[in-house]
PDB file of C-alpha atoms in Angstrom:
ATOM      1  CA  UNK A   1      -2.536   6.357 -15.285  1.00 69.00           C
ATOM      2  CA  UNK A   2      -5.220   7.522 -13.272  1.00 76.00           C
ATOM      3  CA  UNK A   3      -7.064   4.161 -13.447  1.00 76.00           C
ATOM      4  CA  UNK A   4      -3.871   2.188 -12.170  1.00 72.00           C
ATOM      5  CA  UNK A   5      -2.974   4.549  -9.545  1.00 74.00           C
ATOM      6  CA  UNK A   6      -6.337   5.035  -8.004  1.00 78.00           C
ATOM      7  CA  UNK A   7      -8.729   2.031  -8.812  1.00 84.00           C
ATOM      8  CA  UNK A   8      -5.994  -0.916  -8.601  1.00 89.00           C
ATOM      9  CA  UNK A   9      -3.130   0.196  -6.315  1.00 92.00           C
ATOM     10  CA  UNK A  10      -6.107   2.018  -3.478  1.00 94.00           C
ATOM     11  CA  UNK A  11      -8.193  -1.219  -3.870  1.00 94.00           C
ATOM     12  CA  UNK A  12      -5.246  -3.153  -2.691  1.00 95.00           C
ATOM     13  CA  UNK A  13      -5.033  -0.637   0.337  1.00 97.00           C
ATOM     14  CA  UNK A  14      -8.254  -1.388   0.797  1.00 97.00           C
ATOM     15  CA  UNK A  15      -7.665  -4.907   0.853  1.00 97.00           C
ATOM     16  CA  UNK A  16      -4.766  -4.533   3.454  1.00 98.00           C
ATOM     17  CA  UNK A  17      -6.968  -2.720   5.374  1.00 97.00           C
ATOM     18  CA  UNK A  18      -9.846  -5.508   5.579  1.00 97.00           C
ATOM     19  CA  UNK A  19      -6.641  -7.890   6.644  1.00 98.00           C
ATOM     20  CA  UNK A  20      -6.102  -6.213   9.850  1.00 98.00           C
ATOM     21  CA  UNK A  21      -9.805  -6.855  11.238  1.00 97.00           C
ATOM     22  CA  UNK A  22      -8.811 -10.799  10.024  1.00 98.00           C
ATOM     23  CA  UNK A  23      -5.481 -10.038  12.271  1.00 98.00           C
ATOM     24  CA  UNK A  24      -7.384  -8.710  15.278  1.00 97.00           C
ATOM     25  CA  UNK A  25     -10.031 -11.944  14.979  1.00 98.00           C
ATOM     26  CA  UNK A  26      -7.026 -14.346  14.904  1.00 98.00           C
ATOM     27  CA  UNK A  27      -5.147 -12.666  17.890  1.00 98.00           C
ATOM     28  CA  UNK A  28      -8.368 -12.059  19.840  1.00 98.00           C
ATOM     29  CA  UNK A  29      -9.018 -16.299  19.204  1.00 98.00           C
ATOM     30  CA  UNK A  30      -5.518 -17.225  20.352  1.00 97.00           C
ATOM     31  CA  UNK A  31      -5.177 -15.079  23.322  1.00 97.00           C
ATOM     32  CA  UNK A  32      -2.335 -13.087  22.056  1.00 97.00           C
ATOM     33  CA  UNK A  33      -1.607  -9.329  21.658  1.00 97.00           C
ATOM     34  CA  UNK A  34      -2.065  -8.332  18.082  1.00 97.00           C
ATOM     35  CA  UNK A  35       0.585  -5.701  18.693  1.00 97.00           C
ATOM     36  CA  UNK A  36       2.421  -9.108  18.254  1.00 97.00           C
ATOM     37  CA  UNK A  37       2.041  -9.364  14.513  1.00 98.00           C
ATOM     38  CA  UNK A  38       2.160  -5.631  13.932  1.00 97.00           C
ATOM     39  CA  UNK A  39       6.013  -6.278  14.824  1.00 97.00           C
ATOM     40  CA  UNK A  40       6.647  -9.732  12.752  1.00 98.00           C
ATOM     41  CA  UNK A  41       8.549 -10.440  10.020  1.00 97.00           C
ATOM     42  CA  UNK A  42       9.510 -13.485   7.842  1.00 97.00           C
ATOM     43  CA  UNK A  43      13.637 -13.296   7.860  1.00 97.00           C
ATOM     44  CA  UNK A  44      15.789 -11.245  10.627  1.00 96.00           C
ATOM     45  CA  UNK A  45      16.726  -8.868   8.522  1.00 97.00           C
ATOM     46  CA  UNK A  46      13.608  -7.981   6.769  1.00 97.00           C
ATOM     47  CA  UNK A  47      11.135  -5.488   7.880  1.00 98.00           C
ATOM     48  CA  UNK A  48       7.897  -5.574   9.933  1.00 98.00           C
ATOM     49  CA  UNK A  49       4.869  -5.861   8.901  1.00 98.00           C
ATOM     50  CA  UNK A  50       4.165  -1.794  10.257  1.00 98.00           C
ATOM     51  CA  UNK A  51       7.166  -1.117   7.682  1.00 98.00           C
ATOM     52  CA  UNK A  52       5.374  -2.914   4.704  1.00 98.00           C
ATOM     53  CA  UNK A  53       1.821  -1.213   5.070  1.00 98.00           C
ATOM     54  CA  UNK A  54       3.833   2.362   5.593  1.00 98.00           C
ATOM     55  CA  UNK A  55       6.168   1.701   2.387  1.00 98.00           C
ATOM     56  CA  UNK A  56       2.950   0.230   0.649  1.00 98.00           C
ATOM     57  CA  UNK A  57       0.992   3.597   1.579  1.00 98.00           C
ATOM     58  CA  UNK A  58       4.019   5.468   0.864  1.00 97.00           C
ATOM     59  CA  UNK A  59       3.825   4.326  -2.692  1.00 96.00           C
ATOM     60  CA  UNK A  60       0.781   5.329  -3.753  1.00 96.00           C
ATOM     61  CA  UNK A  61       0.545   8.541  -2.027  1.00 96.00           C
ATOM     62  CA  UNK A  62       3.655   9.717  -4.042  1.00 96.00           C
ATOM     63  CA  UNK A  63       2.189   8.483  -7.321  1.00 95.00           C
ATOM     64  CA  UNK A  64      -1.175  10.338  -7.125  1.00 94.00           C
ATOM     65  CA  UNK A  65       0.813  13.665  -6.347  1.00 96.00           C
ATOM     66  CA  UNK A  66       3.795  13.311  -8.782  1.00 95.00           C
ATOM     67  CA  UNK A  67       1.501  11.741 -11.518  1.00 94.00           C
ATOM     68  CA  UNK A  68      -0.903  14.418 -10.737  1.00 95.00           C
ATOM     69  CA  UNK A  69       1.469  17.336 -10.502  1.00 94.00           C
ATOM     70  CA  UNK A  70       1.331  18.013  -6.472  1.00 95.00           C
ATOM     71  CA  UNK A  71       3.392  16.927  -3.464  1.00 95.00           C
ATOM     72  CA  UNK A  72       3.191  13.719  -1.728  1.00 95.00           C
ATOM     73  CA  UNK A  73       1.396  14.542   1.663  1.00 95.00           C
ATOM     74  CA  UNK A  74       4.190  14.032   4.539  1.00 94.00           C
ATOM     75  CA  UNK A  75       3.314  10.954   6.992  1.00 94.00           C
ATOM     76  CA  UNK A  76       5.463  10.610  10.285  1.00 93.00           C
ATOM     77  CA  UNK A  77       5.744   7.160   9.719  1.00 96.00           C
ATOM     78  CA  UNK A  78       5.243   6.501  13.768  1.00 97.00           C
ATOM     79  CA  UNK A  79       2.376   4.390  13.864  1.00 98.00           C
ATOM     80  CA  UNK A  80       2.473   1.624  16.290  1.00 97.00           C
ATOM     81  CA  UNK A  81      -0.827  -0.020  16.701  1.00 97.00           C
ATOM     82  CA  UNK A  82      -3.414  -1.521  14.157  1.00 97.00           C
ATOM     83  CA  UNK A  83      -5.486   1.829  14.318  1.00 97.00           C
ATOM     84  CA  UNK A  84      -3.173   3.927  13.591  1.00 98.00           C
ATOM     85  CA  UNK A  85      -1.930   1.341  10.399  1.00 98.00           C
ATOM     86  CA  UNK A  86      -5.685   1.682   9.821  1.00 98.00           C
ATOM     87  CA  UNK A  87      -5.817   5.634   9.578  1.00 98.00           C
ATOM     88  CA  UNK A  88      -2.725   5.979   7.636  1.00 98.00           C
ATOM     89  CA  UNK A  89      -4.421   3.186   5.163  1.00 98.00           C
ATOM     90  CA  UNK A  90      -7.692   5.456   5.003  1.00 98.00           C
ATOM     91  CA  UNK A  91      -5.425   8.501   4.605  1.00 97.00           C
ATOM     92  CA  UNK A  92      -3.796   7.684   2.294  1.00 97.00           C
ATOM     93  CA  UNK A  93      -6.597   6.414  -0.042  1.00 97.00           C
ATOM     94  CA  UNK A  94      -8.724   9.506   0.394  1.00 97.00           C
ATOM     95  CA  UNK A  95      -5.821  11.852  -0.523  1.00 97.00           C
ATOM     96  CA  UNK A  96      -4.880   9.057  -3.748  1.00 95.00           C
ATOM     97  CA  UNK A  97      -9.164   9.232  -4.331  1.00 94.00           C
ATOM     98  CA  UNK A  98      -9.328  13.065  -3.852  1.00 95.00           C
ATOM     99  CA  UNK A  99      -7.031  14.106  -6.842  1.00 93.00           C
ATOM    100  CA  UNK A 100      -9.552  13.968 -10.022  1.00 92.00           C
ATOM    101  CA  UNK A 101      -8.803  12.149 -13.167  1.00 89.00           C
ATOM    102  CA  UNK A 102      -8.641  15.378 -15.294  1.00 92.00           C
ATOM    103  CA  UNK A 103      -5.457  16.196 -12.673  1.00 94.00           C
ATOM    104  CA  UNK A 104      -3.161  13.164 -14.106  1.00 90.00           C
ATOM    105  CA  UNK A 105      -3.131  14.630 -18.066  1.00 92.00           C
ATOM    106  CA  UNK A 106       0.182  14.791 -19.133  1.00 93.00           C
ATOM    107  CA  UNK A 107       1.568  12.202 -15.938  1.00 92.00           C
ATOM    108  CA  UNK A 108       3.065  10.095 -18.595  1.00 91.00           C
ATOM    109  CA  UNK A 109       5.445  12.891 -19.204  1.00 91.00           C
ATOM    110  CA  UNK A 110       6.202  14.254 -15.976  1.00 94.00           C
ATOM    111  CA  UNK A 111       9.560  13.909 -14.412  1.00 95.00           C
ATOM    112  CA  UNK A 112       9.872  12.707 -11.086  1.00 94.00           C
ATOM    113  CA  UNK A 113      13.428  12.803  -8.702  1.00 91.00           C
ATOM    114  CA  UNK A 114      14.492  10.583  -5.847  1.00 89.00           C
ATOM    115  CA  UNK A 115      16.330  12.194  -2.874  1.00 88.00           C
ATOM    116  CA  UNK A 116      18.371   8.281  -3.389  1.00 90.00           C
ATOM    117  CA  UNK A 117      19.224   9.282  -6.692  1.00 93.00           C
ATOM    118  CA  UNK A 118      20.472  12.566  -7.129  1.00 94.00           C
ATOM    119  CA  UNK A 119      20.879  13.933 -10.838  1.00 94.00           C
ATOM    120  CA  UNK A 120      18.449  11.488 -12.444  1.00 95.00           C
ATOM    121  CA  UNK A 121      15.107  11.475 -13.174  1.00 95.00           C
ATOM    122  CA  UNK A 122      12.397   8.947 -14.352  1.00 95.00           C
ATOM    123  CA  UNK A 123       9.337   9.675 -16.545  1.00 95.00           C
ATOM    124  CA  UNK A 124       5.780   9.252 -15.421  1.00 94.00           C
ATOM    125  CA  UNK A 125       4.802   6.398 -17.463  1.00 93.00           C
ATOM    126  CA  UNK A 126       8.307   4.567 -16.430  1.00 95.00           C
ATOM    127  CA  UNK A 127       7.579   5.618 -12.486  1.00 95.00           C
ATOM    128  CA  UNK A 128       4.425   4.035 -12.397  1.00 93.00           C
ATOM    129  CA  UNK A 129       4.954   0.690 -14.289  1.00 93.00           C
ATOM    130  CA  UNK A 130       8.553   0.564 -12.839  1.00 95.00           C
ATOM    131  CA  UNK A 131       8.080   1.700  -9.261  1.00 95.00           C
ATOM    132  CA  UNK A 132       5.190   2.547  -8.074  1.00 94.00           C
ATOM    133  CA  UNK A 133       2.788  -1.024  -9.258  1.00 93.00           C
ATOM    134  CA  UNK A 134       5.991  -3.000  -8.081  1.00 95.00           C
ATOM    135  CA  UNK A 135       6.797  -1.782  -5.056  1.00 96.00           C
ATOM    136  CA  UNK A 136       3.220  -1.520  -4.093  1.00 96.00           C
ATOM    137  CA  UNK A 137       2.510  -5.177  -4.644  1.00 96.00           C
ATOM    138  CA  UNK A 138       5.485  -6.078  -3.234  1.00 98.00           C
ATOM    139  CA  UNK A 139       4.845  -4.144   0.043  1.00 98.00           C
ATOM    140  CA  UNK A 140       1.422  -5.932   0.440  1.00 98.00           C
ATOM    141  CA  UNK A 141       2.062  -8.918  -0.583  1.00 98.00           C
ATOM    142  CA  UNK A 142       4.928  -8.887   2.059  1.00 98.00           C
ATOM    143  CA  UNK A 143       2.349  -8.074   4.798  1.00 98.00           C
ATOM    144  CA  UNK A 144      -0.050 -10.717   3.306  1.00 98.00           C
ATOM    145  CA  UNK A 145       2.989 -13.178   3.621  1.00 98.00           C
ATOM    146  CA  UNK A 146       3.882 -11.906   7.181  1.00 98.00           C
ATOM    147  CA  UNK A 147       0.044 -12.539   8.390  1.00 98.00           C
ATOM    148  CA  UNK A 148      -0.470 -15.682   7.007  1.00 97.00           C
ATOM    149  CA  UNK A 149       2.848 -17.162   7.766  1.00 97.00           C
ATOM    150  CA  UNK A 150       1.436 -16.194  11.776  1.00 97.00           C
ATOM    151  CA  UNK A 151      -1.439 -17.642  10.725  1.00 97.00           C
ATOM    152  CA  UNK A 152      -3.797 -15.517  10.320  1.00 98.00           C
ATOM    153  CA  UNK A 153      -7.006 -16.849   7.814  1.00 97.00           C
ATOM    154  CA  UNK A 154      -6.121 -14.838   4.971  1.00 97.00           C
ATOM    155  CA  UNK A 155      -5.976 -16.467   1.228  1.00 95.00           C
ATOM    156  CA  UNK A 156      -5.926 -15.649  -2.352  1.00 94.00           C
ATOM    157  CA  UNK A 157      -9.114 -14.277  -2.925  1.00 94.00           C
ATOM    158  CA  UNK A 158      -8.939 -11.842   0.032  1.00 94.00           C
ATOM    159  CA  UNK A 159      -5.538 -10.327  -1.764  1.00 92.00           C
ATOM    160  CA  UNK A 160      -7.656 -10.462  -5.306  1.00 92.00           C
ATOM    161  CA  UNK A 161     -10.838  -9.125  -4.435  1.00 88.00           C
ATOM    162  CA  UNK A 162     -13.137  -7.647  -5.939  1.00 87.00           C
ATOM    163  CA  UNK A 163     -12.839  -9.649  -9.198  1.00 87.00           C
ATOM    164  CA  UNK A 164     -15.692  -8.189 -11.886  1.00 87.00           C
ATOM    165  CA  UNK A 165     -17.229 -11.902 -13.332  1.00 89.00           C
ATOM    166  CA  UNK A 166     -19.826 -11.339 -15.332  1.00 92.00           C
ATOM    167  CA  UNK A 167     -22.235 -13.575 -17.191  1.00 95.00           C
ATOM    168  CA  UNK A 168     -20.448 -15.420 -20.542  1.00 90.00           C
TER     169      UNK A 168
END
């Protein structure tokens, strides 16, 4: 678990991350405010794009503390601008990179509760693969869709990268 929580789902933080410098760059070129695309969305009664990186962060911070045995760090969830959607992005992948892979034995067994779901319980194994990876990947693929439906240059390979090819 410690492989899918850290290396995949922070890697796709990091990809968000690299995103918002392609946002700025495509705001800064068409004379608009980026705060502009910090507040888009794709349907009226979807969320913003500030929303989707939060609930994206949101995901994986929970994960590496209830897969790891610890409690989720608390975020406001306030952030307005692309900084601060920047620093909760980097805090939230150094807290997910700080908790060691010897932490997560045993996450496959640990129970984890929802305040949405009072009385039941999921295991670890079933939190990741059925909440966590999901809702992560939906979150930032969400934002991906948000920026590129403004516009913005992003494709395929930025949502992919890195890909390991190695000589056949």
């Amino acid at each position: 678990m410690y492989h899918q929580v850290i290396s995949q789902c922070t890697q796709t933080l990091k990809n968000l991350e690299t995103w918002l410098d392609k946002a700025e760059q495509h705001a800064a070129a068409k004379q608009f405010d980026v705060a502009v695309l910090m507040t888009s969305r794709l349907a009226p009664d979807m969320k913003n794009f500030i929303y989707q990186v939060q609930s994206a962060c949101d995901y994986v911070k929970a994960a590496a503390a209830w897969l790891s045995g610890q409690k989720p760090p608390k975020h406001e969830d306030n952030e307005q601008t692309i900084e601060e959607l920047r620093a909760r992005i980097r805090k939230t992948v150094a807290f997910a990179e700080s908790v060691k892979e010897t932490q997560y034995e045993g996450a496959s067994e640990r129970k984890v509760s929802f305040s949405w779901a009072p009385g039941k319980i999921m295991g670890g194994e079933d939190y990741l693969l059925q909440m966590t990876i999901p809702n992560t990947f939906f979150h930032v693929a969400m934002a991906y869709a948000i920026l590129r439906h403004n516009g913005v240059d992003v494709g395929k390979m930025d949502f992919l990268d890195p890909i390991n090819l190695v000589e056949a």
